[in-house]
Coordinates of C-alpha atoms in Angstrom, one line a residue:
M1 CA -53.7 -51.2 -41.8
L2 CA -52.1 -48.1 -43.5
E3 CA -50.2 -47.9 -46.8
E4 CA -47.4 -45.5 -47.7
N5 CA -47.1 -43.9 -51.2
D6 CA -44.5 -46.4 -52.2
G7 CA -46.9 -49.3 -51.4
T8 CA -45.3 -50.2 -48.0
K9 CA -47.8 -51.7 -45.6
L10 CA -48.0 -50.2 -42.1
S11 CA -49.6 -51.5 -39.0
V12 CA -50.2 -49.5 -35.8
K13 CA -48.7 -50.9 -32.6
D14 CA -49.0 -48.8 -29.4
G15 CA -49.9 -45.8 -31.6
T16 CA -46.7 -46.1 -33.7
P17 CA -46.8 -47.1 -37.4
V18 CA -44.7 -50.2 -38.0
A19 CA -43.7 -51.5 -41.5
V20 CA -45.1 -54.9 -42.4
H21 CA -42.9 -56.9 -44.9
E22 CA -45.0 -59.2 -46.9
S23 CA -43.4 -62.6 -47.4
H24 CA -43.2 -64.4 -50.7
P25 CA -45.2 -67.6 -51.1
P26 CA -43.1 -70.5 -49.8
E27 CA -41.2 -72.4 -52.5
T28 CA -42.3 -75.9 -53.2
D29 CA -40.2 -78.9 -52.2
D30 CA -39.2 -81.7 -54.5
D31 CA -42.2 -83.6 -53.3
D32 CA -44.4 -81.0 -54.9
A33 CA -42.6 -81.1 -58.3
A34 CA -44.0 -82.9 -61.3
P35 CA -43.8 -86.7 -61.2
G36 CA -40.3 -87.9 -62.0
V37 CA -38.8 -84.4 -61.7
V38 CA -36.2 -83.5 -59.1
Q39 CA -36.9 -79.8 -58.6
S40 CA -33.3 -78.7 -57.7
V41 CA -31.9 -80.6 -60.7
D42 CA -34.7 -79.2 -63.0
R43 CA -33.9 -75.6 -61.7
A44 CA -30.2 -76.1 -62.3
L45 CA -30.8 -77.2 -65.9
A46 CA -33.2 -74.3 -66.4
I47 CA -30.4 -71.9 -65.3
L48 CA -28.1 -73.4 -67.9
E49 CA -30.7 -72.8 -70.5
I50 CA -31.2 -69.2 -69.4
L51 CA -27.5 -68.5 -69.6
G52 CA -27.3 -70.2 -72.9
R53 CA -30.1 -68.1 -74.3
E54 CA -29.2 -64.7 -72.7
G55 CA -25.4 -65.0 -72.7
S56 CA -25.2 -63.8 -69.1
S57 CA -27.6 -63.1 -66.2
G58 CA -27.4 -61.9 -62.7
V59 CA -28.7 -63.7 -59.6
G60 CA -31.8 -61.5 -59.5
D61 CA -32.6 -62.1 -63.2
V62 CA -32.4 -65.9 -62.7
A63 CA -34.5 -65.7 -59.6
E64 CA -37.2 -63.7 -61.3
E65 CA -37.4 -65.9 -64.3
L66 CA -37.6 -69.1 -62.3
Q67 CA -39.8 -67.4 -59.7
I68 CA -37.6 -68.4 -56.8
H69 CA -35.9 -66.5 -54.0
K70 CA -32.6 -64.9 -54.7
S71 CA -30.9 -67.0 -52.0
T72 CA -32.1 -70.2 -53.8
A73 CA -30.8 -68.9 -57.1
S74 CA -27.5 -68.0 -55.5
R75 CA -27.1 -71.5 -54.0
L76 CA -27.9 -73.2 -57.4
L77 CA -25.4 -70.9 -59.2
A78 CA -22.7 -71.6 -56.6
S79 CA -23.2 -75.3 -57.1
L80 CA -22.9 -75.0 -60.9
Q81 CA -19.9 -72.8 -60.5
A82 CA -18.2 -75.3 -58.3
R83 CA -18.5 -77.8 -61.1
G84 CA -17.3 -75.4 -63.7
M85 CA -20.7 -75.3 -65.5
V86 CA -21.0 -71.5 -64.9
Q87 CA -18.6 -68.7 -64.2
Q88 CA -19.0 -65.2 -62.8
N89 CA -17.9 -62.3 -64.8
T90 CA -15.7 -60.3 -62.4
N91 CA -16.4 -57.0 -64.1
R92 CA -20.2 -57.2 -64.2
G93 CA -20.9 -59.7 -61.5
K94 CA -23.2 -61.7 -63.9
F95 CA -23.0 -65.4 -64.5
E96 CA -22.1 -67.0 -67.9
L97 CA -21.8 -70.6 -69.1
G98 CA -18.4 -72.0 -68.0
F99 CA -15.8 -74.2 -69.7
G100 CA -17.2 -77.2 -68.0
I101 CA -20.0 -77.2 -70.6
L102 CA -17.4 -77.3 -73.4
R103 CA -15.7 -80.2 -71.6
L104 CA -19.0 -82.2 -71.6
A105 CA -19.9 -81.2 -75.1
S106 CA -16.5 -82.2 -76.5
T107 CA -17.4 -85.9 -75.7
I108 CA -20.5 -85.8 -77.9
P109 CA -19.0 -85.9 -81.4
G110 CA -17.1 -89.1 -80.7
R111 CA -20.3 -90.8 -79.7
L112 CA -22.6 -89.3 -82.3
S113 CA -21.2 -90.6 -85.6
L114 CA -22.8 -89.1 -88.6
V115 CA -22.6 -92.4 -90.5
G116 CA -24.0 -94.4 -87.5
E117 CA -26.9 -92.0 -87.1
A118 CA -27.7 -91.8 -90.8
R119 CA -27.5 -95.5 -91.6
P120 CA -31.0 -96.6 -90.7
V121 CA -32.4 -93.6 -92.5
L122 CA -30.5 -94.4 -95.7
E123 CA -31.7 -97.9 -95.6
K124 CA -35.3 -96.9 -95.2
L125 CA -35.1 -94.4 -98.1
A126 CA -33.5 -97.1 -100.3
V127 CA -36.3 -99.5 -99.6
E128 CA -39.1 -96.8 -99.9
F129 CA -37.9 -95.3 -103.2
K130 CA -36.1 -98.4 -104.6
E131 CA -33.1 -96.4 -105.6
T132 CA -29.5 -95.8 -104.5
V133 CA -29.1 -93.5 -101.4
N134 CA -25.7 -91.9 -100.5
L135 CA -24.4 -89.9 -97.6
A136 CA -21.6 -87.5 -98.6
V137 CA -19.4 -85.1 -96.7
L138 CA -17.0 -82.3 -97.8
R139 CA -13.3 -83.3 -98.1
E140 CA -11.1 -80.6 -99.4
E141 CA -12.4 -79.8 -103.0
Y142 CA -14.6 -82.9 -103.3
A143 CA -17.7 -84.6 -101.9
V144 CA -16.8 -88.0 -100.6
N145 CA -19.5 -90.7 -100.2
V146 CA -19.1 -92.2 -96.8
D147 CA -22.1 -94.5 -96.8
Q148 CA -24.5 -96.0 -99.3
A149 CA -27.7 -98.0 -99.2
M150 CA -28.7 -99.9 -102.4
G151 CA -32.3 -100.1 -103.4
P152 CA -33.9 -103.4 -104.4
S153 CA -34.1 -102.4 -108.1
T154 CA -32.3 -104.7 -110.5
L155 CA -31.1 -101.6 -112.3
A156 CA -29.2 -100.2 -109.3
T157 CA -26.8 -97.4 -110.1
Y158 CA -23.0 -97.5 -109.5
D159 CA -21.3 -98.2 -106.2
W160 CA -19.9 -94.8 -105.3
L161 CA -19.0 -95.6 -101.7
G162 CA -15.7 -94.0 -100.8
S163 CA -15.4 -92.2 -104.2
L164 CA -14.5 -88.5 -104.5
T165 CA -17.0 -86.6 -106.7
P166 CA -16.9 -83.1 -108.1
L167 CA -18.9 -80.6 -106.1
H168 CA -20.3 -78.6 -109.0
A169 CA -21.6 -81.7 -110.9
T170 CA -23.4 -83.7 -108.2
S171 CA -26.5 -83.0 -106.1
S172 CA -24.6 -83.7 -102.8
G173 CA -21.8 -81.4 -103.9
K174 CA -24.1 -78.6 -104.7
V175 CA -25.7 -78.9 -101.2
L176 CA -22.3 -78.8 -99.6
L177 CA -21.2 -75.8 -101.8
A178 CA -24.3 -73.9 -101.1
A179 CA -23.7 -74.1 -97.4
L180 CA -20.3 -72.4 -97.6
G181 CA -19.5 -68.8 -97.3
A182 CA -18.7 -66.9 -100.5
D183 CA -15.0 -66.7 -99.8
E184 CA -14.6 -70.4 -98.9
R185 CA -16.7 -71.4 -101.9
G186 CA -14.6 -69.2 -104.2
R187 CA -11.3 -70.7 -102.8
I188 CA -12.6 -74.3 -103.4
L189 CA -13.9 -73.6 -106.9
K190 CA -10.7 -71.9 -107.8
A191 CA -8.7 -74.9 -106.7
A192 CA -11.0 -77.5 -108.2
G193 CA -12.2 -75.7 -111.3
L194 CA -15.3 -76.7 -113.1
P195 CA -14.2 -79.8 -115.1
Q196 CA -16.7 -81.1 -117.6
R197 CA -18.1 -84.6 -116.9
T198 CA -20.9 -84.7 -119.4
A199 CA -22.5 -82.3 -122.0
K200 CA -24.8 -81.1 -119.2
T201 CA -22.2 -80.3 -116.6
I202 CA -22.3 -76.7 -115.4
R203 CA -19.1 -74.9 -116.7
S204 CA -19.9 -71.3 -115.9
R205 CA -19.3 -69.9 -112.4
T206 CA -22.3 -67.5 -112.9
A207 CA -24.6 -70.4 -113.8
L208 CA -23.4 -72.4 -110.9
E209 CA -24.0 -69.5 -108.4
K210 CA -27.5 -69.1 -109.8
D211 CA -28.1 -72.8 -109.3
L212 CA -26.8 -72.6 -105.7
L213 CA -29.2 -69.8 -104.9
Q214 CA -32.0 -72.2 -105.9
V215 CA -30.5 -74.8 -103.7
V216 CA -30.7 -72.5 -100.7
K217 CA -34.2 -71.4 -101.6
N218 CA -35.6 -74.8 -102.3
G219 CA -33.7 -76.8 -99.6
Y220 CA -32.5 -79.4 -102.0
A221 CA -30.2 -79.7 -105.0
Q222 CA -30.5 -81.6 -108.3
A223 CA -28.0 -83.0 -110.8
R224 CA -29.5 -84.1 -114.1
E225 CA -27.0 -86.2 -116.0
E226 CA -24.3 -83.7 -114.9
F227 CA -21.9 -86.2 -113.4
E228 CA -22.8 -89.4 -115.3
V229 CA -24.8 -89.7 -118.5
G230 CA -28.1 -91.3 -117.8
I231 CA -28.0 -90.7 -114.0
N232 CA -30.2 -88.1 -112.1
S233 CA -29.9 -87.3 -108.4
V234 CA -31.4 -85.1 -105.7
A235 CA -29.8 -84.3 -102.3
V236 CA -30.7 -82.5 -99.1
P237 CA -28.5 -81.1 -96.3
V238 CA -27.8 -82.7 -92.9
R239 CA -27.2 -80.2 -90.1
N240 CA -25.6 -80.6 -86.7
H241 CA -26.5 -79.0 -83.4
L242 CA -25.0 -75.7 -84.4
G243 CA -27.1 -75.6 -87.6
A244 CA -24.0 -76.1 -89.8
V245 CA -24.3 -78.4 -92.8
V246 CA -22.1 -81.5 -92.1
G247 CA -23.3 -83.8 -94.8
A248 CA -25.8 -84.4 -97.7
I249 CA -28.1 -87.3 -98.3
S250 CA -28.8 -88.0 -102.0
V251 CA -31.1 -90.4 -103.9
S252 CA -30.0 -91.3 -107.5
G253 CA -31.3 -93.4 -110.3
P254 CA -31.4 -93.9 -114.0
A255 CA -32.7 -90.8 -115.8
F256 CA -35.2 -92.8 -117.9
R257 CA -37.2 -93.6 -114.9
F258 CA -36.0 -91.4 -112.1
D259 CA -37.2 -87.7 -112.1
P260 CA -36.8 -86.2 -108.6
E261 CA -39.5 -83.6 -109.2
I262 CA -42.3 -86.0 -110.2
E263 CA -41.3 -89.0 -108.1
P264 CA -44.3 -89.3 -105.6
G265 CA -43.3 -88.2 -102.1
L266 CA -39.6 -88.2 -102.9
L267 CA -38.7 -84.6 -102.1
E268 CA -40.8 -84.4 -98.9
G269 CA -39.5 -87.8 -97.8
L270 CA -35.9 -86.9 -98.5
Q271 CA -36.2 -83.6 -96.7
Q272 CA -37.7 -85.3 -93.7
A273 CA -34.9 -87.8 -93.7
G274 CA -32.3 -85.0 -93.6
L275 CA -34.1 -83.5 -90.6
R276 CA -34.3 -86.8 -88.8
V277 CA -30.6 -87.4 -89.1
G278 CA -30.0 -83.8 -88.1
A279 CA -32.2 -84.2 -85.0
S280 CA -30.1 -87.1 -83.9
L281 CA -27.1 -84.8 -84.1
G282 CA -28.8 -82.1 -82.0
Y283 CA -30.2 -80.0 -84.8
T284 CA -33.5 -78.2 -84.1
A285 CA -35.3 -77.0 -87.2
G286 CA -36.7 -73.5 -87.1

C-alpha cells in the first residue's frame, strides 16, 4: 500500500497504482439509536437547533456537526423544506429556519397563559410566606394586577386584583419599568408623571433611575410604604421564551411585620418562583 503526499491511499494492481477511497463508517439505523429515540426525527430536530443557533448552515456543515453523510443531511433538509420548516437562501445556498417555524410558534401564546401558568406558583408562595401575592403586567402607563393569591394571615392586605397601580411607587411597577429601554421608559414616565402617594413615594426622576439600576443589579424591586402607608412589597420579573419581562410577581404585607430583606427565605423563594413561571413560558435562565 502506497500513500501520496495528500494522504490518498494507493494500491498496486498489475503494476499500476490505483487510488483507494476509504469509506466512512456506516451510519446507524433507528434500531441502534437510544431507547425511545427515532433517529431520523432526532436528526431533523437537531438540524432545526443548529439553524436556530447558527442562523444559517450549508449541507456540509450540518453533515459534519451531526457526523452523517452529506446525502443524508440533504434528504433531511429537503424534508424539512417541504414542510416549510427550513428554507434555502438562493444567494448563498445555505439553509435557514423557515416561516413554518413561526406558524407553529404562533399557536403557543394562546395555550400558554401567563395567569394559568403562574396561578399554582402564586398559591404556593401565599401559603409559604402567609402574605398576599400578586401577578402584574404592564398596561400603558400602569401595572395592572391580573391575579392574586391571599395568604392565610388574618391581617391580609388589600384586594388589588384588577387595579391599576403606579409604576414608580410599587415593586411590580419598578420591575416592569427596569425592563424597558430608556426611550420607552422616558415616554411612559413623561405621560404618567411621578404622582405622590405617600411621604415615601419617589418623586425625583434621578432617584427613580438610581433605584431601577439596583433592581437590575439585584434581580428584585422593593417598595417600602411608597404606594400605601403601612404596606411593604417586593417583586421579581417573569420572563418569556425570548427573555423579555412579561410580568412581575410580588409579595406584600404590613410594614410592621413584613420586611422583605429579613424575611427568612423570601427573596430566594420569590426569585425561584419567577424562574419557575418563566420556565413554563419557555424561558431558560443563563
